[in-house]
Amino acid sequence: MATRCKFWLPKKKRFCAIPPLSNSDFCGNHSKRSDDVWILCSIDPSHSVLESNLESHLKRCPLLKHQNSLSLQPFYRKGINGGGQEEEEEGVSSESKRMAVHSMTAPQFIKLIEKIKSVHADICKDILESYIDPDACKIWINRAIDWKIPFQEKHVIQQASILGNLEKLGALKSSSIGEQLQCDTSSADSSDSSAVVEFGAGRGYLTQMLADCYGVSKVFLVERKSYKLKADRSLRQKESLILERLRIDIEDLNLNAIVALQGVPYLAIGKHLCGPATDMTLRCCVGEGAAKSYLRGLSIATCCHHLCQWKHYINKDFFLNLGMTKDDFHAITWFTSWAVDADHSSDVADTNTENVKNICGDINMSVAERAALGFMCKDIIDAGRFMWLREYGLESKLVKYVPSNISPENHLLIAKRCGS
């Protein structure tokens, strides 16, 4: 007899932990009739339903209710930050990228590698280390503040450096009368208050540190998923702080339509914005139609470059002007995974995988060299984003904000409006 239910949970990537019914391999929730089967919900594939119950479930699926409610919000505009004329184009899966690379001939592969190395040598030599431990964040780093928030040193170090680099750039300042956010409000319509918008906020701990160590009057947490153990409760306990959590995909967020943010100078921050989420955030804050006159500063830690998509990427002209195609871009995004998995031991062994291994062997490309190439590709992708910010008139920098032993995903885009 099984000791736990044998139903596989696709989102959690494990079996159900509930004990099974007597004389059954499944628990009460997942037991089934012999003529019925479990299938993924077509609205939210993170959960499953019995096929016989699918029709009724689709009418009351929690995600459907959320989507219907979201569509009525003034700040919801589907695809506004997706990438313009190519937003209807299908995304390219990681498997498709992998197969495209594995199908290359040796000359094609070598030519692309040489191009990547040449581009990196020309444009990425000025990415500097900027590990900052600001005085304002000492109360957090030394655990002097206890808001019953989980403390993990590596995350606190990253959060402190994200804010410290923004302070060093001059977009975030502390005064001798407590730590508070100081912003030039000369162009704000009728408000002298300041705000922070955290993109991909998760539980909101980055904003919690900013509020504790610098101070802020309005907080907007943008996150498409629902989380437990959020910082929201402790943030709401702060006197005079206004908090809004927006459960929405960054791709669909019209920042101009958030009533409480209109005419208010704000900072945009984000820790580990995966793949295209970085591009969507930049487009949301700085792109055409964005209220960039009220953007005071921006500090975004990028990550998961292997998930980047050409249709979302913010600076396609950057790649095209370098003589690189859309296919080259997708190959480069796939190479970024070598930075953390240089031998691709997780790949399923097949003929095409062996082709890449053979090519790497033919050109004497070791595992360490493949890892180095992966980091070069990450540099190039973020360099394009950095240059795009400069083209929009922002004083910008691309830095490595923590050592790689804290996080190999250690790129930080920081910017402020000139004159801020």
Tab-separated table of C-alpha atoms in Angstrom:
chain	number	residue	atom	x	y	z
A	1	MET	CA	0.000	0.000	0.000
A	2	ALA	CA	1.319	3.440	-0.935
A	3	THR	CA	2.217	5.791	1.931
A	4	ARG	CA	1.335	8.883	-0.059
A	5	CYS	CA	-0.966	9.750	-2.940
A	6	LYS	CA	0.458	8.886	-6.349
A	7	PHE	CA	-1.017	11.949	-8.082
A	8	TRP	CA	1.679	14.097	-9.741
A	9	LEU	CA	1.486	17.857	-9.116
A	10	PRO	CA	2.975	19.507	-12.250
A	11	LYS	CA	3.486	22.957	-10.745
A	12	LYS	CA	5.221	21.704	-7.583
A	13	LYS	CA	7.032	18.931	-9.487
A	14	ARG	CA	6.273	16.305	-6.863
A	15	PHE	CA	3.603	13.826	-5.842
A	16	CYS	CA	0.744	14.804	-3.570
A	17	ALA	CA	1.810	14.309	0.065
A	18	ILE	CA	-1.640	13.419	1.417
A	19	PRO	CA	-2.023	9.765	2.549
A	20	PRO	CA	-4.107	7.663	0.143
A	21	LEU	CA	-7.503	6.173	0.878
A	22	SER	CA	-7.634	2.568	1.992
A	23	ASN	CA	-7.375	0.127	-0.920
A	24	SER	CA	-6.387	3.012	-3.225
A	25	ASP	CA	-3.230	4.703	-4.513
A	26	PHE	CA	-4.868	8.149	-4.375
A	27	CYS	CA	-6.131	10.512	-1.672
A	28	GLY	CA	-9.719	11.708	-1.457
A	29	ASN	CA	-8.943	14.814	-3.508
A	30	HIS	CA	-7.338	12.874	-6.336
A	31	SER	CA	-9.232	9.584	-6.316
A	32	LYS	CA	-10.980	8.948	-9.614
A	33	ARG	CA	-13.475	6.734	-11.275
A	34	SER	CA	-12.151	4.172	-13.707
A	35	ASP	CA	-13.811	6.014	-16.594
A	36	ASP	CA	-12.519	9.477	-15.646
A	37	VAL	CA	-9.095	11.150	-16.008
A	38	TRP	CA	-7.283	14.139	-14.557
A	39	ILE	CA	-6.435	16.919	-17.004
A	40	LEU	CA	-4.815	20.348	-16.709
A	41	CYS	CA	-7.123	23.335	-16.361
A	42	SER	CA	-7.118	25.209	-19.692
A	43	ILE	CA	-7.263	28.579	-17.893
A	44	ASP	CA	-4.589	27.927	-15.276
A	45	PRO	CA	-2.384	24.882	-16.062
A	46	SER	CA	-0.890	25.012	-12.552
A	47	HIS	CA	-3.738	22.801	-11.307
A	48	SER	CA	-5.701	19.796	-12.566
A	49	VAL	CA	-9.366	18.821	-12.566
A	50	LEU	CA	-11.330	15.716	-13.447
A	51	GLU	CA	-12.343	15.778	-17.089
A	52	SER	CA	-15.974	15.234	-16.109
A	53	ASN	CA	-15.812	18.385	-13.932
A	54	LEU	CA	-13.931	20.599	-16.392
A	55	GLU	CA	-16.949	22.423	-17.805
A	56	SER	CA	-18.246	23.490	-14.408
A	57	HIS	CA	-14.738	24.274	-13.126
A	58	LEU	CA	-14.008	26.673	-16.008
A	59	LYS	CA	-16.929	28.819	-14.884
A	60	ARG	CA	-15.486	29.272	-11.386
A	61	CYS	CA	-11.729	28.924	-11.815
A	62	PRO	CA	-10.049	31.412	-9.406
A	63	LEU	CA	-7.744	32.698	-12.138
A	64	LEU	CA	-10.718	33.466	-14.395
A	65	LYS	CA	-12.294	35.544	-11.651
A	66	HIS	CA	-9.031	37.442	-11.223
A	67	GLN	CA	-8.698	38.024	-14.970
A	68	ASN	CA	-12.253	39.317	-15.226
A	69	SER	CA	-11.677	41.672	-12.302
A	70	LEU	CA	-8.326	42.842	-13.699
A	71	SER	CA	-9.789	43.675	-17.117
A	72	LEU	CA	-11.990	46.305	-15.451
A	73	GLN	CA	-9.048	48.137	-13.867
A	74	PRO	CA	-8.009	51.417	-15.565
A	75	PHE	CA	-4.308	50.481	-15.421
A	76	TYR	CA	-4.850	47.221	-17.348
A	77	ARG	CA	-4.004	47.417	-21.044
A	78	LYS	CA	-3.182	44.086	-22.587
A	79	GLY	CA	0.256	43.896	-24.210
A	80	ILE	CA	1.093	47.587	-23.783
A	81	ASN	CA	4.681	46.784	-22.777
A	82	GLY	CA	5.081	43.669	-24.907
A	83	GLY	CA	7.076	45.039	-27.791
A	84	GLY	CA	4.968	46.967	-30.285
A	85	GLN	CA	4.394	45.631	-33.769
A	86	GLU	CA	5.744	42.153	-32.971
A	87	GLU	CA	3.672	41.516	-29.868
A	88	GLU	CA	1.460	39.017	-31.714
A	89	GLU	CA	4.484	36.901	-32.650
A	90	GLU	CA	4.774	33.613	-30.787
A	91	GLY	CA	7.590	33.306	-28.278
A	92	VAL	CA	10.475	30.947	-28.961
A	93	SER	CA	10.747	28.140	-26.404
A	94	SER	CA	14.023	27.127	-24.784
A	95	GLU	CA	13.713	23.774	-26.516
A	96	SER	CA	13.440	25.479	-29.922
A	97	LYS	CA	16.518	27.597	-29.143
A	98	ARG	CA	18.429	24.508	-28.089
A	99	MET	CA	17.517	22.567	-31.217
A	100	ALA	CA	18.487	25.507	-33.441
A	101	VAL	CA	21.939	25.689	-31.850
A	102	HIS	CA	22.405	21.934	-31.938
A	103	SER	CA	21.589	21.837	-35.656
A	104	MET	CA	24.414	24.278	-36.528
A	105	THR	CA	27.335	23.113	-38.587
A	106	ALA	CA	30.822	23.554	-37.156
A	107	PRO	CA	31.626	26.582	-39.401
A	108	GLN	CA	28.325	28.287	-38.448
A	109	PHE	CA	28.935	27.641	-34.767
A	110	ILE	CA	32.517	28.912	-34.859
A	111	LYS	CA	31.527	32.041	-36.808
A	112	LEU	CA	28.867	32.939	-34.219
A	113	ILE	CA	31.268	32.376	-31.319
A	114	GLU	CA	33.873	34.637	-32.951
A	115	LYS	CA	31.251	37.337	-33.514
A	116	ILE	CA	30.167	37.176	-29.870
A	117	LYS	CA	33.755	37.510	-28.636
A	118	SER	CA	34.425	40.419	-30.987
A	119	VAL	CA	31.283	42.317	-29.942
A	120	HIS	CA	31.994	41.719	-26.263
A	121	ALA	CA	35.552	43.014	-26.574
A	122	ASP	CA	34.291	46.195	-28.249
A	123	ILE	CA	31.332	47.180	-26.057
A	124	CYS	CA	31.456	45.349	-22.725
A	125	LYS	CA	34.887	46.243	-21.392
A	126	ASP	CA	33.533	48.982	-19.120
A	127	ILE	CA	31.209	46.873	-16.946
A	128	LEU	CA	32.661	47.607	-13.504
A	129	GLU	CA	32.220	46.029	-10.092
A	130	SER	CA	30.166	48.127	-7.697
A	131	TYR	CA	29.651	46.240	-4.445
A	132	ILE	CA	28.055	48.729	-2.080
A	133	ASP	CA	27.150	48.333	1.587
A	134	PRO	CA	25.404	51.660	2.319
A	135	ASP	CA	25.359	53.080	5.829
A	136	ALA	CA	21.602	53.576	5.577
A	137	CYS	CA	21.099	49.809	5.314
A	138	LYS	CA	23.260	48.902	8.327
A	139	ILE	CA	20.163	48.517	10.499
A	140	TRP	CA	18.997	45.730	8.204
A	141	ILE	CA	22.383	44.136	7.631
A	142	ASN	CA	23.007	44.056	11.371
A	143	ARG	CA	19.487	42.704	11.937
A	144	ALA	CA	18.583	45.707	14.047
A	145	ILE	CA	15.060	45.759	12.618
A	146	ASP	CA	12.819	42.808	13.399
A	147	TRP	CA	9.649	42.808	11.325
A	148	LYS	CA	9.377	39.009	11.527
A	149	ILE	CA	10.588	38.843	7.931
A	150	PRO	CA	12.764	35.885	6.914
A	151	PHE	CA	16.421	36.966	7.016
A	152	GLN	CA	18.787	35.443	4.472
A	153	GLU	CA	22.148	37.152	4.367
A	154	LYS	CA	22.801	36.731	0.640
A	155	HIS	CA	19.478	38.368	-0.238
A	156	VAL	CA	20.022	41.230	2.209
A	157	ILE	CA	23.460	41.889	0.690
A	158	GLN	CA	21.899	42.041	-2.766
A	159	GLN	CA	19.061	44.313	-1.671
A	160	ALA	CA	21.453	46.681	0.092
A	161	SER	CA	23.693	46.966	-2.968
A	162	ILE	CA	20.710	47.554	-5.287
A	163	LEU	CA	19.683	50.520	-3.136
A	164	GLY	CA	23.269	51.593	-2.431
A	165	ASN	CA	24.055	51.881	-6.140
A	166	LEU	CA	20.943	53.981	-6.601
A	167	GLU	CA	22.118	56.220	-3.762
A	168	LYS	CA	25.615	56.443	-5.262
A	169	LEU	CA	24.130	57.559	-8.585
A	170	GLY	CA	22.296	60.349	-6.767
A	171	ALA	CA	18.728	59.154	-7.311
A	172	LEU	CA	18.267	58.059	-3.700
A	173	LYS	CA	19.523	60.171	-0.822
A	174	SER	CA	19.524	60.058	2.948
A	175	SER	CA	19.397	63.074	5.221
A	176	SER	CA	20.654	63.620	8.754
A	177	ILE	CA	17.076	63.881	10.002
A	178	GLY	CA	16.256	60.195	9.637
A	179	GLU	CA	16.681	58.315	6.415
A	180	GLN	CA	14.292	59.460	3.742
A	181	LEU	CA	13.816	59.503	0.028
A	182	GLN	CA	14.789	62.849	-1.485
A	183	CYS	CA	13.593	63.670	-4.990
A	184	ASP	CA	13.539	66.766	-7.144
A	185	THR	CA	9.820	67.527	-7.474
A	186	SER	CA	10.043	70.660	-9.559
A	187	SER	CA	8.212	69.064	-12.504
A	188	ALA	CA	5.532	67.269	-10.467
A	189	ASP	CA	2.116	68.828	-10.957
A	190	SER	CA	0.888	69.283	-7.401
A	191	SER	CA	2.626	66.820	-5.133
A	192	ASP	CA	5.823	66.893	-3.146
A	193	SER	CA	5.514	63.262	-2.083
A	194	SER	CA	7.653	60.472	-3.446
A	195	ALA	CA	6.900	56.885	-4.364
A	196	VAL	CA	8.518	53.585	-5.238
A	197	VAL	CA	7.275	51.024	-7.746
A	198	GLU	CA	8.781	47.562	-7.284
A	199	PHE	CA	8.443	45.385	-10.379
A	200	GLY	CA	8.361	41.614	-9.979
A	201	ALA	CA	7.978	42.388	-6.291
A	202	GLY	CA	7.372	38.864	-5.023
A	203	ARG	CA	6.934	39.243	-1.274
A	204	GLY	CA	8.136	42.864	-1.342
A	205	TYR	CA	11.262	42.581	0.824
A	206	LEU	CA	13.331	44.935	-1.357
A	207	THR	CA	10.772	47.682	-0.835
A	208	GLN	CA	10.616	46.796	2.864
A	209	MET	CA	14.339	47.530	3.150
A	210	LEU	CA	13.962	50.798	1.237
A	211	ALA	CA	11.075	51.890	3.470
A	212	ASP	CA	12.917	50.943	6.659
A	213	CYS	CA	16.278	52.447	5.713
A	214	TYR	CA	15.383	55.460	3.575
A	215	GLY	CA	11.665	56.099	3.922
A	216	VAL	CA	9.005	56.522	1.246
A	217	SER	CA	5.444	57.840	1.157
A	218	LYS	CA	3.797	55.620	-1.477
A	219	VAL	CA	4.508	52.013	-2.411
A	220	PHE	CA	3.262	50.089	-5.443
A	221	LEU	CA	4.143	46.394	-5.578
A	222	VAL	CA	3.709	44.896	-9.065
A	223	GLU	CA	3.556	41.093	-9.118
A	224	ARG	CA	1.464	38.697	-11.203
A	225	LYS	CA	1.591	35.840	-8.680
A	226	SER	CA	0.048	35.513	-5.254
A	227	TYR	CA	2.422	34.999	-2.315
A	228	LYS	CA	2.247	34.163	1.357
A	229	LEU	CA	4.551	35.716	3.991
A	230	LYS	CA	4.523	39.073	2.220
A	231	ALA	CA	6.013	42.264	3.629
A	232	ASP	CA	2.693	44.034	3.060
A	233	ARG	CA	1.515	43.776	6.660
A	234	SER	CA	4.626	45.401	8.153
A	235	LEU	CA	4.632	48.062	5.433
A	236	ARG	CA	1.028	48.965	6.244
A	237	GLN	CA	1.997	49.447	9.886
A	238	LYS	CA	4.168	52.402	8.882
A	239	GLU	CA	2.480	55.677	9.613
A	240	SER	CA	1.520	57.781	6.557
A	241	LEU	CA	2.662	55.107	4.084
A	242	ILE	CA	0.216	54.292	1.267
A	243	LEU	CA	0.530	50.770	-0.148
A	244	GLU	CA	-1.031	49.241	-3.259
A	245	ARG	CA	-0.291	45.712	-4.448
A	246	LEU	CA	-1.093	45.313	-8.139
A	247	ARG	CA	-1.524	41.679	-9.167
A	248	ILE	CA	-0.855	42.119	-12.872
A	249	ASP	CA	1.657	41.055	-15.504
A	250	ILE	CA	4.173	43.820	-16.214
A	251	GLU	CA	3.407	43.359	-19.912
A	252	ASP	CA	-0.139	44.668	-19.322
A	253	LEU	CA	0.555	47.518	-16.868
A	254	ASN	CA	-0.229	51.078	-17.938
A	255	LEU	CA	1.667	53.033	-15.295
A	256	ASN	CA	0.101	56.333	-16.400
A	257	ALA	CA	-3.363	55.081	-15.429
A	258	ILE	CA	-2.564	54.429	-11.763
A	259	VAL	CA	-4.447	57.301	-10.187
A	260	ALA	CA	-2.408	57.456	-6.968
A	261	LEU	CA	0.843	57.703	-8.978
A	262	GLN	CA	-0.203	60.459	-11.358
A	263	GLY	CA	2.014	63.527	-11.001
A	264	VAL	CA	4.162	61.867	-8.341
A	265	PRO	CA	7.948	61.391	-8.745
A	266	TYR	CA	8.866	57.754	-8.286
A	267	LEU	CA	11.684	55.235	-8.205
A	268	ALA	CA	11.472	51.988	-10.161
A	269	ILE	CA	13.232	49.018	-8.558
A	270	GLY	CA	13.370	45.274	-9.139
A	271	LYS	CA	15.441	42.344	-7.898
A	272	HIS	CA	16.037	39.531	-10.397
A	273	LEU	CA	13.534	40.479	-13.099
A	274	CYS	CA	13.543	37.308	-15.169
A	275	GLY	CA	14.212	37.430	-18.902
A	276	PRO	CA	11.790	39.697	-20.785
A	277	ALA	CA	10.365	41.154	-17.562
A	278	THR	CA	13.327	43.565	-17.551
A	279	ASP	CA	12.512	44.761	-21.081
A	280	MET	CA	8.828	45.176	-20.221
A	281	THR	CA	9.719	47.160	-17.107
A	282	LEU	CA	11.981	49.516	-19.057
A	283	ARG	CA	9.269	50.012	-21.651
A	284	CYS	CA	6.705	50.601	-18.901
A	285	CYS	CA	8.799	53.296	-17.180
A	286	VAL	CA	10.760	54.901	-20.006
A	287	GLY	CA	9.315	53.913	-23.387
A	288	GLU	CA	7.012	55.883	-25.651
A	289	GLY	CA	3.950	57.016	-23.710
A	290	ALA	CA	5.503	56.374	-20.287
A	291	ALA	CA	5.446	59.163	-17.731
A	292	LYS	CA	9.233	59.353	-17.726
A	293	SER	CA	9.174	62.982	-16.589
A	294	TYR	CA	8.261	61.649	-13.124
A	295	LEU	CA	10.756	58.768	-13.113
A	296	ARG	CA	13.491	59.864	-10.711
A	297	GLY	CA	15.612	56.746	-10.670
A	298	LEU	CA	15.729	53.126	-11.713
A	299	SER	CA	17.616	50.150	-10.252
A	300	ILE	CA	16.935	46.746	-11.776
A	301	ALA	CA	18.851	43.519	-11.216
A	302	THR	CA	18.528	41.369	-14.329
A	303	CYS	CA	18.516	37.577	-14.496
A	304	CYS	CA	17.447	34.496	-16.493
A	305	HIS	CA	18.722	35.817	-19.824
A	306	HIS	CA	17.978	32.441	-21.413
A	307	LEU	CA	14.278	33.364	-21.221
A	308	CYS	CA	14.689	36.578	-23.241
A	309	GLN	CA	12.642	36.889	-26.423
A	310	TRP	CA	13.329	38.905	-29.551
A	311	LYS	CA	9.741	40.139	-29.685
A	312	HIS	CA	10.104	41.709	-26.222
A	313	TYR	CA	13.739	42.837	-26.304
A	314	ILE	CA	13.995	46.585	-25.803
A	315	ASN	CA	16.852	47.374	-28.191
A	316	LYS	CA	16.564	45.286	-31.361
A	317	ASP	CA	18.433	47.957	-33.332
A	318	PHE	CA	21.453	47.363	-31.101
A	319	PHE	CA	21.754	43.774	-32.349
A	320	LEU	CA	20.835	44.585	-35.947
A	321	ASN	CA	23.470	47.329	-36.121
A	322	LEU	CA	26.038	44.801	-34.924
A	323	GLY	CA	25.153	42.578	-37.877
A	324	MET	CA	23.304	40.078	-35.699
A	325	THR	CA	19.965	38.547	-36.664
A	326	LYS	CA	16.964	37.452	-34.642
A	327	ASP	CA	18.265	33.871	-34.835
A	328	ASP	CA	21.655	35.044	-33.536
A	329	PHE	CA	19.876	36.737	-30.635
A	330	HIS	CA	18.025	33.573	-29.673
A	331	ALA	CA	21.247	31.552	-29.908
A	332	ILE	CA	22.956	34.090	-27.632
A	333	THR	CA	20.127	33.847	-25.098
A	334	TRP	CA	20.538	30.071	-25.091
A	335	PHE	CA	24.309	30.340	-24.621
A	336	THR	CA	23.688	32.366	-21.436
A	337	SER	CA	22.602	29.162	-19.726
A	338	TRP	CA	26.223	27.972	-20.060
A	339	ALA	CA	27.143	30.580	-17.453
A	340	VAL	CA	25.523	28.396	-14.778
A	341	ASP	CA	25.489	25.001	-16.512
A	342	ALA	CA	28.483	24.971	-18.837
A	343	ASP	CA	28.397	21.260	-19.653
A	344	HIS	CA	24.600	21.167	-20.060
A	345	SER	CA	24.507	17.950	-18.117
A	346	SER	CA	20.769	18.484	-17.737
A	347	ASP	CA	20.242	18.069	-21.487
A	348	VAL	CA	18.799	14.833	-22.745
A	349	ALA	CA	21.503	12.962	-24.620
A	350	ASP	CA	20.649	12.823	-28.290
A	351	THR	CA	22.333	13.170	-31.665
A	352	ASN	CA	22.108	16.958	-31.740
A	353	THR	CA	23.522	17.318	-28.216
A	354	GLU	CA	26.465	15.171	-29.231
A	355	ASN	CA	26.880	17.463	-32.266
A	356	VAL	CA	27.459	20.477	-30.035
A	357	LYS	CA	29.804	18.496	-27.792
A	358	ASN	CA	31.770	17.399	-30.841
A	359	ILE	CA	31.977	20.950	-32.188
A	360	CYS	CA	33.154	22.264	-28.790
A	361	GLY	CA	35.752	19.514	-28.775
A	362	ASP	CA	36.873	20.340	-32.304
A	363	ILE	CA	37.594	23.949	-31.360
A	364	ASN	CA	39.103	22.980	-27.977
A	365	MET	CA	36.299	24.690	-26.031
A	366	SER	CA	36.444	23.545	-22.416
A	367	VAL	CA	33.637	23.685	-19.858
A	368	ALA	CA	35.217	26.806	-18.318
A	369	GLU	CA	35.386	28.487	-21.746
A	370	ARG	CA	31.742	27.707	-22.345
A	371	ALA	CA	30.883	29.271	-18.992
A	372	ALA	CA	32.898	32.361	-19.938
A	373	LEU	CA	31.008	32.560	-23.234
A	374	GLY	CA	27.722	32.393	-21.332
A	375	PHE	CA	28.721	35.368	-19.212
A	376	MET	CA	29.800	37.274	-22.354
A	377	CYS	CA	26.321	36.753	-23.802
A	378	LYS	CA	24.698	38.037	-20.605
A	379	ASP	CA	26.924	41.131	-20.812
A	380	ILE	CA	25.920	41.805	-24.422
A	381	ILE	CA	22.175	41.495	-23.755
A	382	ASP	CA	22.346	43.899	-20.803
A	383	ALA	CA	24.673	46.282	-22.675
A	384	GLY	CA	21.913	46.750	-25.235
A	385	ARG	CA	19.471	47.627	-22.472
A	386	PHE	CA	21.943	50.055	-20.901
A	387	MET	CA	22.511	51.822	-24.247
A	388	TRP	CA	18.760	52.067	-24.789
A	389	LEU	CA	18.397	53.928	-21.484
A	390	ARG	CA	21.121	56.359	-22.526
A	391	GLU	CA	19.396	56.950	-25.856
A	392	TYR	CA	16.331	58.042	-23.897
A	393	GLY	CA	18.367	60.685	-22.101
A	394	LEU	CA	18.881	58.957	-18.777
A	395	GLU	CA	22.168	59.014	-16.909
A	396	SER	CA	22.782	55.268	-16.781
A	397	LYS	CA	25.245	52.605	-15.678
A	398	LEU	CA	25.574	48.840	-15.987
A	399	VAL	CA	27.493	47.333	-13.059
A	400	LYS	CA	28.150	44.077	-11.258
A	401	TYR	CA	26.539	44.786	-7.915
A	402	VAL	CA	27.515	41.685	-5.900
A	403	PRO	CA	30.293	39.096	-6.181
A	404	SER	CA	29.461	36.036	-8.271
A	405	ASN	CA	29.697	33.804	-5.191
A	406	ILE	CA	26.712	35.706	-3.753
A	407	SER	CA	24.831	35.426	-7.037
A	408	PRO	CA	26.079	34.675	-10.570
A	409	GLU	CA	23.131	36.806	-11.752
A	410	ASN	CA	24.884	39.985	-10.638
A	411	HIS	CA	24.115	42.612	-13.295
A	412	LEU	CA	22.428	45.827	-12.209
A	413	LEU	CA	20.960	48.505	-14.469
A	414	ILE	CA	20.827	51.869	-12.714
A	415	ALA	CA	19.634	55.165	-14.141
A	416	LYS	CA	18.311	58.549	-13.181
A	417	ARG	CA	16.711	61.406	-15.039
A	418	CYS	CA	19.330	63.997	-15.934
A	419	GLY	CA	19.137	66.896	-13.538
A	420	SER	CA	17.317	64.850	-10.899
